[in-house]
Short mmCIF file of N, CA and C in Angstrom, two decimals:
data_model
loop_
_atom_site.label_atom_id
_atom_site.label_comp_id
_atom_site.label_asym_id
_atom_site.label_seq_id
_atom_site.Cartn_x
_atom_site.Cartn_y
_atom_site.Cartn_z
N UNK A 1 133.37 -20.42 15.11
CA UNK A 1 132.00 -20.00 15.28
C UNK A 1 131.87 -18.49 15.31
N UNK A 2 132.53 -17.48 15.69
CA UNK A 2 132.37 -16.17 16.31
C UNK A 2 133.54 -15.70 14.69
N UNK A 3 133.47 -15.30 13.72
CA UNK A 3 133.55 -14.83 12.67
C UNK A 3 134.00 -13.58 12.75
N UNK A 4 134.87 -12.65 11.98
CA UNK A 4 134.97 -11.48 11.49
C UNK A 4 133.32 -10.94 11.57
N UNK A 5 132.65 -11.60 10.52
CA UNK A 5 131.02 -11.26 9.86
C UNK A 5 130.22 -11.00 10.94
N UNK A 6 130.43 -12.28 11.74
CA UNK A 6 129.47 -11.96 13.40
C UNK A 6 129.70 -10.88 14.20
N UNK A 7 131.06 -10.43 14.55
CA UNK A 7 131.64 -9.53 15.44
C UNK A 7 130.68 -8.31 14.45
N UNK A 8 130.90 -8.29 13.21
CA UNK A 8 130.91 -7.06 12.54
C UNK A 8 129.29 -6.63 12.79
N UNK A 9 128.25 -7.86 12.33
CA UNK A 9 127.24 -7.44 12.47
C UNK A 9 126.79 -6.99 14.08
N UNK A 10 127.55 -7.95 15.19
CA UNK A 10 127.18 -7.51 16.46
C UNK A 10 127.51 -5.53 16.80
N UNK A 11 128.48 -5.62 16.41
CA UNK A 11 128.91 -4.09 16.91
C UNK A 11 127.91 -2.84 16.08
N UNK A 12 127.96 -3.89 14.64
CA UNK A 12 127.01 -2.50 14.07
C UNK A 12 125.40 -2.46 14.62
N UNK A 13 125.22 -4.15 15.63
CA UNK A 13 123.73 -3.58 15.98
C UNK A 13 123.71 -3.01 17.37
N UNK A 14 125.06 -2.72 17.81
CA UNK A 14 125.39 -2.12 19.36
C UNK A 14 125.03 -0.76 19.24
N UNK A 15 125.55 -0.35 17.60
CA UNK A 15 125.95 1.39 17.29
C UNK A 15 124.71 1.98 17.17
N UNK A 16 123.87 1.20 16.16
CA UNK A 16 122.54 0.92 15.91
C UNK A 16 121.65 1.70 17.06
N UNK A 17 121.53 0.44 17.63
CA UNK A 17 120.57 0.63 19.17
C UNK A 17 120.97 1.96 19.65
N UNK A 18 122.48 2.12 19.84
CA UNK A 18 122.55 3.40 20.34
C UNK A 18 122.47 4.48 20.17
N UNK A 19 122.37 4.66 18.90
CA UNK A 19 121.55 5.98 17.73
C UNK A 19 120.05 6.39 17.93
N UNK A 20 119.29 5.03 17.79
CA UNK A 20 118.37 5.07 18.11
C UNK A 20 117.76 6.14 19.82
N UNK A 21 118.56 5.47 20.77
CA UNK A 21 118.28 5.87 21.81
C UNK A 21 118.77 7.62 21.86
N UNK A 22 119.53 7.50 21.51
CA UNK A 22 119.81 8.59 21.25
C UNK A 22 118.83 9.81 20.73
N UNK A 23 118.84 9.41 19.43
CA UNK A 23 118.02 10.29 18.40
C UNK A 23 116.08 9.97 19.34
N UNK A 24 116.14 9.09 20.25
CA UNK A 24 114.95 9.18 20.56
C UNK A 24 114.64 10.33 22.18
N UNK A 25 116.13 10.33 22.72
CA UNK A 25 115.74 11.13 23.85
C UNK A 25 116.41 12.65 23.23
N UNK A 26 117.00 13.04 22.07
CA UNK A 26 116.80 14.28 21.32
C UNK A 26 115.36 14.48 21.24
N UNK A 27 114.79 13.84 20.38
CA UNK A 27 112.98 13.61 20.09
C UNK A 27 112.14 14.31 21.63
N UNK A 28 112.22 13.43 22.36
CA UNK A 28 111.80 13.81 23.69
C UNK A 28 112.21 15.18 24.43
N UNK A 29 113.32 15.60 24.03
CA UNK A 29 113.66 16.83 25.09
C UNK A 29 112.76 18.24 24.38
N UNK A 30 112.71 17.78 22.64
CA UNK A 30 112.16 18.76 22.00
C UNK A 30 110.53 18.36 22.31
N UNK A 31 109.90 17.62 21.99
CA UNK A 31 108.06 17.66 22.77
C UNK A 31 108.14 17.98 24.09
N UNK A 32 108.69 17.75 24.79
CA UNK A 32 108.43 18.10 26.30
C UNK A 32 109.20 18.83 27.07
N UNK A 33 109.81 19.93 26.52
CA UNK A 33 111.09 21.00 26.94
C UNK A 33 109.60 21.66 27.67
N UNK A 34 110.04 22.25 28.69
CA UNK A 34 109.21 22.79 29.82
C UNK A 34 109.83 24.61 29.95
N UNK A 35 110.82 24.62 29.10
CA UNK A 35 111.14 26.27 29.26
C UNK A 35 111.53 26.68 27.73
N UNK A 36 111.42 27.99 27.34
CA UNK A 36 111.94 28.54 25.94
C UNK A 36 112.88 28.28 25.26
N UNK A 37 112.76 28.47 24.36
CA UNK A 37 113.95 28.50 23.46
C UNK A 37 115.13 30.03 23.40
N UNK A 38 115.08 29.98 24.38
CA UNK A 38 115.23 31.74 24.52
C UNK A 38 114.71 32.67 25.33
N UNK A 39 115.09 33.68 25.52
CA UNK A 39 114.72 34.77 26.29
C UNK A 39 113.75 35.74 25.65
N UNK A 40 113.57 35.26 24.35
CA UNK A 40 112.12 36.03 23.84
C UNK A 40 111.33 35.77 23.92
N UNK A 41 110.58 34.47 25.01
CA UNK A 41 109.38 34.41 24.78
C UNK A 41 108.88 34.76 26.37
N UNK A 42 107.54 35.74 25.89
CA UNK A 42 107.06 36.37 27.19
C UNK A 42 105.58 35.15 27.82
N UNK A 43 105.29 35.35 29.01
CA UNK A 43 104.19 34.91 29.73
C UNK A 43 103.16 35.08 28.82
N UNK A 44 102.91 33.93 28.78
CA UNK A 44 101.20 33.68 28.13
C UNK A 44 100.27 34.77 28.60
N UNK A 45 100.14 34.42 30.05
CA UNK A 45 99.06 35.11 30.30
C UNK A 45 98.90 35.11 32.03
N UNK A 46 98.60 36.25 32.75
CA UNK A 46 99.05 36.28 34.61
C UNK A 46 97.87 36.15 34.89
N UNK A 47 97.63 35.60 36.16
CA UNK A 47 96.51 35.54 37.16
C UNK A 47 96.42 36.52 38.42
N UNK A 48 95.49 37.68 38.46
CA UNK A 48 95.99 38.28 39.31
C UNK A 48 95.57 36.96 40.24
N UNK A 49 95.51 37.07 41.78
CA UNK A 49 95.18 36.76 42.78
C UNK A 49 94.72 38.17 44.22
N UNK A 50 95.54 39.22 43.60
CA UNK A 50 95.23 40.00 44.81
C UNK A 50 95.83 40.16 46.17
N UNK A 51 96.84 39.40 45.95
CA UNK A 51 97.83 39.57 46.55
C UNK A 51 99.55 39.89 46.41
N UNK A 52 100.09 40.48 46.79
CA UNK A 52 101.37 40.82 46.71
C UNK A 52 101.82 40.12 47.55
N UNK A 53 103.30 39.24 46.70
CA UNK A 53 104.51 38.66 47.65
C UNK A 53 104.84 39.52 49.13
N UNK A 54 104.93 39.19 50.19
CA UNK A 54 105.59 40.14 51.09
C UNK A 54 106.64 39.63 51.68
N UNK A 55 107.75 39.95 52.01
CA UNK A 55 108.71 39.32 52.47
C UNK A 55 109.09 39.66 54.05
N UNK A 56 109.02 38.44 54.44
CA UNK A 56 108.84 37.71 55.49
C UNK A 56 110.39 38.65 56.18
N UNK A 57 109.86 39.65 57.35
CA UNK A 57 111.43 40.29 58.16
C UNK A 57 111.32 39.43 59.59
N UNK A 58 112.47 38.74 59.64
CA UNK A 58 112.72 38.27 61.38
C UNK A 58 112.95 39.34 61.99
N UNK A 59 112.53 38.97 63.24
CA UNK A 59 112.94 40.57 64.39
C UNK A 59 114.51 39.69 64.63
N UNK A 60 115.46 40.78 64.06
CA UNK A 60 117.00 39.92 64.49
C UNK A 60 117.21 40.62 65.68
N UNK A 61 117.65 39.76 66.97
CA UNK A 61 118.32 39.28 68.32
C UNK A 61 119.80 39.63 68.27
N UNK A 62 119.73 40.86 68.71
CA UNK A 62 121.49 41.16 68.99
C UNK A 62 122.02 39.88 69.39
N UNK A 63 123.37 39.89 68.72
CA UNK A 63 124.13 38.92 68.39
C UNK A 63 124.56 38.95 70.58
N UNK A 64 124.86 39.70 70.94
CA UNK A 64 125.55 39.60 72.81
C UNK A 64 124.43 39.06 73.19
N UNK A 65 123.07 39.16 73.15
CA UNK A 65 121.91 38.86 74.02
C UNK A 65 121.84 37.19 73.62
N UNK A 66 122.34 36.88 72.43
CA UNK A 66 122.08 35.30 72.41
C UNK A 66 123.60 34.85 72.93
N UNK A 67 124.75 35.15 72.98
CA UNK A 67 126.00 35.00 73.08
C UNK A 67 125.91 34.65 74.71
N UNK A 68 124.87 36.11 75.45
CA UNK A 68 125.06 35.80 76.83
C UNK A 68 124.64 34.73 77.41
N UNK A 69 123.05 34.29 76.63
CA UNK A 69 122.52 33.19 76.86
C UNK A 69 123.39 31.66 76.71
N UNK A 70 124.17 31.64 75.93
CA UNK A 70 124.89 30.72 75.08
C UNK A 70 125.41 29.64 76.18
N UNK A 71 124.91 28.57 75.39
CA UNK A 71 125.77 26.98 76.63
C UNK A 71 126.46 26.19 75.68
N UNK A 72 127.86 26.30 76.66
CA UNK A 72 129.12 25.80 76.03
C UNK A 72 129.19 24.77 76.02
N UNK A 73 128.45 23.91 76.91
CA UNK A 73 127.66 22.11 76.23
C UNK A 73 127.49 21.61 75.27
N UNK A 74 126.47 22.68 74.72
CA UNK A 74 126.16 22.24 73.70
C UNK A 74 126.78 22.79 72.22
N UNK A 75 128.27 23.66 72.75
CA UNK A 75 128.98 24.04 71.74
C UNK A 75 130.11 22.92 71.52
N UNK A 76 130.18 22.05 72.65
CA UNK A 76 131.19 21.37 72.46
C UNK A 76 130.95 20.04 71.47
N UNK A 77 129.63 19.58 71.25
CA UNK A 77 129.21 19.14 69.92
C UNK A 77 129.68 19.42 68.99
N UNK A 78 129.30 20.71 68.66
CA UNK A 78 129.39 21.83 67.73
C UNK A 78 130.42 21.78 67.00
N UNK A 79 131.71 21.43 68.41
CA UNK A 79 133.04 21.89 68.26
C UNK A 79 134.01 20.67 67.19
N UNK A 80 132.93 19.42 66.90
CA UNK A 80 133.39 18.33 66.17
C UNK A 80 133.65 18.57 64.88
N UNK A 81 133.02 18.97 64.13
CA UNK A 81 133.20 20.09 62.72
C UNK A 81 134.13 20.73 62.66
N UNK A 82 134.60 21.38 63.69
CA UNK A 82 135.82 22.22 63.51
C UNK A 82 137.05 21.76 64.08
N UNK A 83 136.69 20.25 64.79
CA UNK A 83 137.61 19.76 65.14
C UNK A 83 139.02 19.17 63.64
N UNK A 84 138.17 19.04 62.96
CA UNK A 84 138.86 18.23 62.07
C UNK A 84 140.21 18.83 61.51
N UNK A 85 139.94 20.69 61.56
CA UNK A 85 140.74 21.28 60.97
C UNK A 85 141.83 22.09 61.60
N UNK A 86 140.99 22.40 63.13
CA UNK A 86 141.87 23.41 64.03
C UNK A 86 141.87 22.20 65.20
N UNK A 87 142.66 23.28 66.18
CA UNK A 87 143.28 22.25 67.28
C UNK A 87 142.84 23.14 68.74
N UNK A 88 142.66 23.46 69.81
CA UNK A 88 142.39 23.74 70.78
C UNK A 88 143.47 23.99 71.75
N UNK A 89 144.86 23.28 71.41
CA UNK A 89 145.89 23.06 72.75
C UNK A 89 146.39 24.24 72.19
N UNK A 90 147.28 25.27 72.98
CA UNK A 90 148.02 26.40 72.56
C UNK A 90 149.42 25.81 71.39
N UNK A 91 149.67 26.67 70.43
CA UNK A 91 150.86 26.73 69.75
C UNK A 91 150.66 25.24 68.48
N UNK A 92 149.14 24.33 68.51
CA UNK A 92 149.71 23.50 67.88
C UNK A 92 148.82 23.56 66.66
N UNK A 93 149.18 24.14 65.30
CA UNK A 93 148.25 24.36 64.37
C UNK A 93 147.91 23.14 63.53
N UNK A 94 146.81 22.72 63.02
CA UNK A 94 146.21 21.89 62.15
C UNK A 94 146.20 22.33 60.75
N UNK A 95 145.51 22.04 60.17
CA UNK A 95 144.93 22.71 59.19
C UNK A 95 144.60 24.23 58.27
N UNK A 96 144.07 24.48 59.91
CA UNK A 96 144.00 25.66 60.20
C UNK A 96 144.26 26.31 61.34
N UNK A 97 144.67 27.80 61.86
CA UNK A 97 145.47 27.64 62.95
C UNK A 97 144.70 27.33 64.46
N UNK A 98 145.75 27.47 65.40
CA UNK A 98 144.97 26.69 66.61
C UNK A 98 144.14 27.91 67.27
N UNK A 99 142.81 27.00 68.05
CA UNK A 99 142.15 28.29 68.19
C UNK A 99 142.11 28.57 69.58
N UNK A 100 142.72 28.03 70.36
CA UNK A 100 143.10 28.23 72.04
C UNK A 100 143.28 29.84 72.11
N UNK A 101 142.74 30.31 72.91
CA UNK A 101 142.68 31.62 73.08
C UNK A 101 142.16 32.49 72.29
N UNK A 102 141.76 32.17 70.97
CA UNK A 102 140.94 32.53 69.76
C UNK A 102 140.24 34.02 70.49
N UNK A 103 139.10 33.96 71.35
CA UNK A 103 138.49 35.13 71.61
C UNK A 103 139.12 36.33 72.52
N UNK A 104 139.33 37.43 71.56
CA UNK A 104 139.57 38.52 72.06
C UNK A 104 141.56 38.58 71.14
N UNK A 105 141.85 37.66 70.32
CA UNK A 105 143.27 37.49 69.82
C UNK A 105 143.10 38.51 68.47
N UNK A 106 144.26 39.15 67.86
CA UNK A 106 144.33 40.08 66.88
C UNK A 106 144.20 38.89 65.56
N UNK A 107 143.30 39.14 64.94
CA UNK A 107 143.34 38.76 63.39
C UNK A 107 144.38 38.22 62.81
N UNK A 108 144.94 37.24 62.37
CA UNK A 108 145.89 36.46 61.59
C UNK A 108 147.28 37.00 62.60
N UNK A 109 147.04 36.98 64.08
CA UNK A 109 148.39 36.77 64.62
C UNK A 109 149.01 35.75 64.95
N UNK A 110 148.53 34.37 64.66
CA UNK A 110 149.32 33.42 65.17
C UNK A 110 150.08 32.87 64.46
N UNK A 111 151.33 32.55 65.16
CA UNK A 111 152.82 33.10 64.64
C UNK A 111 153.44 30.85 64.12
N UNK A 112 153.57 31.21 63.28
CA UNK A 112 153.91 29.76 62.33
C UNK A 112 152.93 29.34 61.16
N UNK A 113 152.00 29.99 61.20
CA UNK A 113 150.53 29.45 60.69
C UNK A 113 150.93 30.66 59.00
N UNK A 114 150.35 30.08 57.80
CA UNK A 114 150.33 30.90 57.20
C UNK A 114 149.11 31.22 56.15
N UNK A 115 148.57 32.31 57.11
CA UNK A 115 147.09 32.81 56.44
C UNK A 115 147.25 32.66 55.09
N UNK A 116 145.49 33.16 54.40
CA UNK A 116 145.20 33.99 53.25
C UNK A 116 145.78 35.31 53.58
N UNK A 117 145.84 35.88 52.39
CA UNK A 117 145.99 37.61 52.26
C UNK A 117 145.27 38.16 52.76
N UNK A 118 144.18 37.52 52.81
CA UNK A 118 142.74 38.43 53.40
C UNK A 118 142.98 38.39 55.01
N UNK A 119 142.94 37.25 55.12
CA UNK A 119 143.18 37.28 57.12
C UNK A 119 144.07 37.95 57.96
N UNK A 120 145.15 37.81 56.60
CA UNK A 120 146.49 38.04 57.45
C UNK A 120 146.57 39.83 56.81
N UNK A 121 145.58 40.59 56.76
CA UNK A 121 145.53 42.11 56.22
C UNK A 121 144.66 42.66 57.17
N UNK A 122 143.84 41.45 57.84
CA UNK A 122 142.65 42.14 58.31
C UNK A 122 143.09 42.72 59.80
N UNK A 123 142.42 43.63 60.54
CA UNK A 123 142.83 44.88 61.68
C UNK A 123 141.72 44.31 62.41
N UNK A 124 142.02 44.21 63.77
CA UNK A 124 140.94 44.39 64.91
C UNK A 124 141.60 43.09 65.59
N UNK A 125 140.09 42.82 66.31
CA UNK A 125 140.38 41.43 67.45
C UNK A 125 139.20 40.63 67.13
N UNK A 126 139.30 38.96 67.36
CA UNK A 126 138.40 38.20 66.88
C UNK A 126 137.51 38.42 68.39
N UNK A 127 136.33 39.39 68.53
CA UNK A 127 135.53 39.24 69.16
C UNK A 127 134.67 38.24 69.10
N UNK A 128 133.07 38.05 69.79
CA UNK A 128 132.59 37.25 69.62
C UNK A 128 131.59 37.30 68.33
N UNK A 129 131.44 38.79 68.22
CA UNK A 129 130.39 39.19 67.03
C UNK A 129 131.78 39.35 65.74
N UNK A 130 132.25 39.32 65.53
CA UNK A 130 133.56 38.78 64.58
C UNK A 130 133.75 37.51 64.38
N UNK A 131 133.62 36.70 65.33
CA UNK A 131 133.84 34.87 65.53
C UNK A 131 132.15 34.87 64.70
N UNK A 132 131.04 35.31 65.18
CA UNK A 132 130.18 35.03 64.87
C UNK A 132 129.79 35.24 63.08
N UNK A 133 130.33 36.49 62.50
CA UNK A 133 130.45 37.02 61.50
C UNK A 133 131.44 35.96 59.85
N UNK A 134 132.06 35.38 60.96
CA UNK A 134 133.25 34.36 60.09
C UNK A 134 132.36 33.37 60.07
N UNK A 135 132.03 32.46 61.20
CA UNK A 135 131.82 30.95 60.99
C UNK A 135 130.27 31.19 60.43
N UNK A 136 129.26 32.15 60.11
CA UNK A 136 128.02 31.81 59.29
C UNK A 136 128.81 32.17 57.94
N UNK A 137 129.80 32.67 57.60
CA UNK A 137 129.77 32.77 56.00
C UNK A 137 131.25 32.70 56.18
N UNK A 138 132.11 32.09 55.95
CA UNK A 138 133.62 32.42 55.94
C UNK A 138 133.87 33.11 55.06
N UNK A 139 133.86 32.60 53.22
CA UNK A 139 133.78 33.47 52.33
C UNK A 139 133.42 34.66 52.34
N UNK A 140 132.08 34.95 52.84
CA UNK A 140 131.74 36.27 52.37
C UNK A 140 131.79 37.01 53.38
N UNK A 141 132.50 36.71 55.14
CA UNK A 141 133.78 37.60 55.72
C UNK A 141 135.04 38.16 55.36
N UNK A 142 135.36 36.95 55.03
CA UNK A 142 136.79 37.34 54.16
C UNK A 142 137.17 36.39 52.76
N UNK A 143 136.22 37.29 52.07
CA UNK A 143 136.64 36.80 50.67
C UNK A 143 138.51 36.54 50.02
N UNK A 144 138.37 35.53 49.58
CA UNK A 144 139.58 34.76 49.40
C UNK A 144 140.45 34.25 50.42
N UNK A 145 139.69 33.66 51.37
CA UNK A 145 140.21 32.94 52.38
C UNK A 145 140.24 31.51 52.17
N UNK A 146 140.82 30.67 52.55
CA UNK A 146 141.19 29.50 52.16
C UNK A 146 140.14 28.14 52.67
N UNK A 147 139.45 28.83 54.10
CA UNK A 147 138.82 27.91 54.74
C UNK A 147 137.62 27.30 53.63
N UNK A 148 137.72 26.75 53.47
CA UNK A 148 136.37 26.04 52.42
C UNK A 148 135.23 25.52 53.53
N UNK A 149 135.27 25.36 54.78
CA UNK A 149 133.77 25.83 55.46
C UNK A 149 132.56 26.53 55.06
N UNK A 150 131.20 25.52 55.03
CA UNK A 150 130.39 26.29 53.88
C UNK A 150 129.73 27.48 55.47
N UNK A 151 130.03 27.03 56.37
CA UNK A 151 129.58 28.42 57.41
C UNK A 151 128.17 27.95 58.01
N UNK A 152 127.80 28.53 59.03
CA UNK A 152 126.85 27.88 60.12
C UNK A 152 125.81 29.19 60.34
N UNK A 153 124.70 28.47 60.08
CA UNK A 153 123.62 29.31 59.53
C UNK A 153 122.47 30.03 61.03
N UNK A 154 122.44 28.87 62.15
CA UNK A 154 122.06 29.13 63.22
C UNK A 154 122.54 29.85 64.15
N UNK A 155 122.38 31.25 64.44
CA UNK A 155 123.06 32.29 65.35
C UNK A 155 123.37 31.23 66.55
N UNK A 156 122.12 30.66 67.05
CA UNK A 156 122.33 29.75 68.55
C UNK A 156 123.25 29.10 68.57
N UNK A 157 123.68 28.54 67.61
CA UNK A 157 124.56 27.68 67.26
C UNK A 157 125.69 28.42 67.33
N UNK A 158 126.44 29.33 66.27
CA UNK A 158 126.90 29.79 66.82
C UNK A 158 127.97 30.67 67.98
N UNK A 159 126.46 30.91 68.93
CA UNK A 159 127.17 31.45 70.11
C UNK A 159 127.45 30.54 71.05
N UNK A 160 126.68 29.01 70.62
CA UNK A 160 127.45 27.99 71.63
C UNK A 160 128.59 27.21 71.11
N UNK A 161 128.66 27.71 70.21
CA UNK A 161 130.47 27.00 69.65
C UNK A 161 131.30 28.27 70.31
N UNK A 162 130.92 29.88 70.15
CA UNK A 162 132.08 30.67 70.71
C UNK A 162 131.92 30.63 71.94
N UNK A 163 131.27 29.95 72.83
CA UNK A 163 130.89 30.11 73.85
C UNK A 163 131.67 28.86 74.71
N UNK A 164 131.62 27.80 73.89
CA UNK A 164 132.63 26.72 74.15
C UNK A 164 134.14 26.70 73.34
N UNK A 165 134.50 27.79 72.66
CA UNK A 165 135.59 27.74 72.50
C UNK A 165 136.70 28.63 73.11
N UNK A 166 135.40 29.80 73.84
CA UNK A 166 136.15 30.75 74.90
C UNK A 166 136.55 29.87 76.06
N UNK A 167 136.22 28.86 76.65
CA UNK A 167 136.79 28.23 77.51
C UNK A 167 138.10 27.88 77.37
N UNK A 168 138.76 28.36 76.43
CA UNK A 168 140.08 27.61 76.23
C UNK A 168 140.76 28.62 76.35
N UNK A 169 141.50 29.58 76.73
CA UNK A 169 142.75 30.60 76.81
C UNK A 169 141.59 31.41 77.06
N UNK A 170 141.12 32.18 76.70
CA UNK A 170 140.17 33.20 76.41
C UNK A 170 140.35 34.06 77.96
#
């Protein structure tokens, strides 16, 4: 029953159909493309309104005045995210190294752990406005660092993760 002839005509009306669909959502992208063909084509035509964009400045809150406020309660939430990668008990590194005593410790000193180039170059002490400086952008603290943390955008936040992670050696 199922033939060379049958198979043949089935597949060529598989290829078929799928040309079709094809060549029909080509069709479509060209009537209803919503942007240029290029960078040469300018604005039709502007509306004033009479107003100018203005951009919106927060009054920014020294980073110590929210730090002082800061409850380590509600950093210890916080602290689940970063649980996954670092560790809290002294000497025992995860992922990333352990952060027991973390505030007020020299930059890529902990000894078994093996930084990026960037961490392990960098000078000073992980203060709290340093702790604070890393975990909203890791990358763009220390570019080419390994942590793939996309970084924590809420200062409050934050100062109640360093605020609950100073409880530990600190």
């Amino acid at each position: 029953m199922f033939d060379t002839m049958t198979f043949t005509k089935v597949l060529g009306g598989l290829c078929g159909s799928l040309l079709v669909f094809l060549l029909g959502a080509w069709l479509a992208e060209e009537l209803y493309h919503v942007g240029g063909h290029g960078e040469d084509h300018a604005q039709g035509y502007v509306i004033e309104t009479g107003t100018e964009e203005v951009e919106v400045v927060e009054d920014a809150i020294p980073f110590a005045e929210v730090y002082a406020a800061a409850d380590a309660g509600a950093g210890e939430r916080l602290w689940r995210a970063c649980s996954a990668c670092h560790k809290l008990e002294q000497g025992e590194n995860g992922t990333g190294p352990y952060l027991y005593g973390v505030v007020g410790r020299d930059k890529g000193s902990v000894d078994g752990f093996g930084y990026s180039s960037t961490l392990a170059e960098m000078e000073g002490d992980w203060t709290p406005e340093n702790l604070s400086g890393f975990i909203e952008n890791p990358r763009g603290y220390a570019p080419g660092t390994a942590m793939v943390y996309r970084g924590m955008p809420k200062v409050e936040d934050r100062a109640n993760l360093i605020a609950y992670i100073a409880t530990f050696g600190s």
